[in-house]
Each structure stands twice: as C-alpha cells, then as structure tokens.
Phi, psi and omega in degrees: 000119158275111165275119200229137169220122157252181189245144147322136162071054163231091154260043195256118205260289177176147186263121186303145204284143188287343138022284168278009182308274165296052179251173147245162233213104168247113179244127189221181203126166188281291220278311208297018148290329187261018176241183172192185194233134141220178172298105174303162177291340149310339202089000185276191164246139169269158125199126197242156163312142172252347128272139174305154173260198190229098175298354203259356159186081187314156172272130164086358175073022138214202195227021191244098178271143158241143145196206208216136149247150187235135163211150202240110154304172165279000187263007181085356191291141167258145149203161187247089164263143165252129196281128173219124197221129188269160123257136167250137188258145206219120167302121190234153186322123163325095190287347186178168148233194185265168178194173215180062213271160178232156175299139153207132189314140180270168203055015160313134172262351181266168199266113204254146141285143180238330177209179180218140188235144167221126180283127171264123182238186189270313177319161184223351184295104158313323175291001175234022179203058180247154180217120169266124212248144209206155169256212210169060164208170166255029169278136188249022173267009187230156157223153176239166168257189166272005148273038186025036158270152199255138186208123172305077200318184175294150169047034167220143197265205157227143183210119175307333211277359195259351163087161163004085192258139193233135173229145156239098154287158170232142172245147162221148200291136172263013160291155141292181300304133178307091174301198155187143177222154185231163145220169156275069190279118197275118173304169171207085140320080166309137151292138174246153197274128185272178191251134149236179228244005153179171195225118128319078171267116172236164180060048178266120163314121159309318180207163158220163192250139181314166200048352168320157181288096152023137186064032155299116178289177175218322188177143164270137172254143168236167166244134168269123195249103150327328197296122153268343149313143198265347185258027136249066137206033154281153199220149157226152207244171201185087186328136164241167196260128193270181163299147162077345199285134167324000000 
C-alpha cells in the first residue's frame, strides 16, 4: 500500500516508478473517478487529482481516498499498488470582507459601536480563520477590537455637518501564511436639531423719526446655525424686554 498526505488545491499525487514507463496504466477503486494519470514533464506518469482538491468541499464529500493502480507492461507482466491519499487542509487567503455600520447620533459623547466587520474566508478551521484586526486612517477618534467591532471612543464626537466619515479596516491572518484583507466603511451618522450659536443684525437703521409707520424695517436678523438641514432651521422670534429698559 502507498500512502500519500497531499495539501489541499495541489494536485499533484505522486510520480509512478520509471520502471512502468512503458506500461499501460489502470486506475479502479471506490475512489479512483477523482484521479487520473498524465504525462509528467519528463515523460514519466503522474497521478494526480483531476480536480485539485478542497478539503472545505471534498470530491466525494470526504478527504480520505482508496483505490488501486494497475499496470500491464508489453511483455504482459502485471502490478498493482493500492493507493490511500490524505488531503490536509492549508490556511488560504480571505476572499473579502464583510461590513455592518449601526446609527449613531452625532455629538455623542459616549463610547458608541459604529460598525462590525467580518472576514470572508474559505477555512472552515478555527484555527485559520483567526484575525488581528487594525484601522488604517489618521482619524484617532475610533478603535476596533479583536472581535472586528468597530467603536466611536468616549469623549470623541461626530458632526453630521462635516460630511462623510470613511474608515478602513484591515485584518490580518494570524496563520502562516499571513493574508489581509481591508474594507472600507462609510459611518451612518445621525443629524441632530443643534443650539445655535449667535443672532445676527445686519442692515440697521442709525435713527428713525418719531411717528414713523408701524412695520418699519429697522434692521435684519440672521441666526448662525450649525444645522443645515432646513428642517432645523426655522426659528420663531420674540421681542424681549430688557431689565431696566423703558
């Protein structure tokens, strides 16, 4: 019996003794549909997987082969090996990730999750589908964990009005070999209605004369608003009276 443990997405099985060059070459067995013989580069015989294989989604739904080779020389002479081929599973490259933003109000002050990232990979091994996960930006107002949540530290705000915040994460495999895979994420940033922040007079009369008509402009008011949404930014206005004022 010949025992062969190949690596996953290899298909390359073992090269037949040159010996057997001129034979012909039988392959029989439960299994020996997922193999085939070809011409080595030498000219010698292979035999190889005629698909590589996958352990995470084996030919035949498992990853343990039996089958038999047979060979007939031209003098008629016969042999036999019986083959039993392993497959093993190999940390393979993250094809993408995933991503996951949550609302969060702007001028929070508290320490908000904002997004959740997931790598996609092909492993099905926890030990290969492990990740140490980093941001890529110079904004320092975010950190992620090792469960890839993404979190708006304490005491740092977000202001809808500053447009779009982009962040990237990156994961890296903590297998050899080391992958990475990054995404990009766009935040999803509430507006909130803001305070605003000082009242404007512009275009004020220097004097008006006693008896003038009722409805007189005297001067225009504006309000300075952070808000740009129009629906924070009606206002309703109200003479006050001052202390001491006639």
């Amino acid at each position: 019996t010949v025992t062969k443990q190949v690596l996953e997405n290899i298909s390359f099985v073992d090269s037949l003794s040159i010996t057997y060059l001129g034979s012909n070459f039988k392959l029989v067995g439960a299994d020996a549909d997922y193999f085939k013989l070809e011409t080595g580069p030498l000219g010698g015989v292979n035999l190889v997987f005629r698909d590589a294989p996958d352990f995470e989604a084996p030919a035949g739904g498992h990853n343990n082969y039996s089958f038999t080779v047979e060979y007939k020389n031209l003098f008629g002479q016969s042999k036999s090996d019986t083959y039993k081929v392993q497959v093993n599973d190999v940390n393979e490259a993250p094809t993408g990730m995933s991503s996951t933003t949550f609302k969060v109000d702007e001028n929070t002050t508290a320490r908000t999750k904002v997004a959740h990232v997931d790598v996609v990979d092909p492993d099905t091994n926890p030990a290969f589908h492990a990740y140490d996960f980093a941001l890529l930006t110079l904004d320092n107002r975010f950190e992620v964990d090792s469960k890839g949540d993404v979190y708006l530290k304490a005491n740092k705000v977000l202001d809808y009005e500053s447009g779009p915040i982009c962040i990237t994460v990156v994961a890296a495999d903590k297998q050899f070999p080391l992958y990475l895979a990054a995404t990009t994420i766009t935040l999803d940033v509430n507006d909130v209605d803001e305070a605003p922040t000082a009242l404007k007079l512009s275009n004020v009369l220097k004097s008006i004369d006693e008896n003038d008509d009722a409805g007189k402009t005297i001067a225009k008011l504006s309000v300075v608003d952070p808000d740009t949404n129009p629906e924070f930014r009606s206002y309703d206005y109200k003479v006050m009276k001052m202390v001491g004022g006639a």
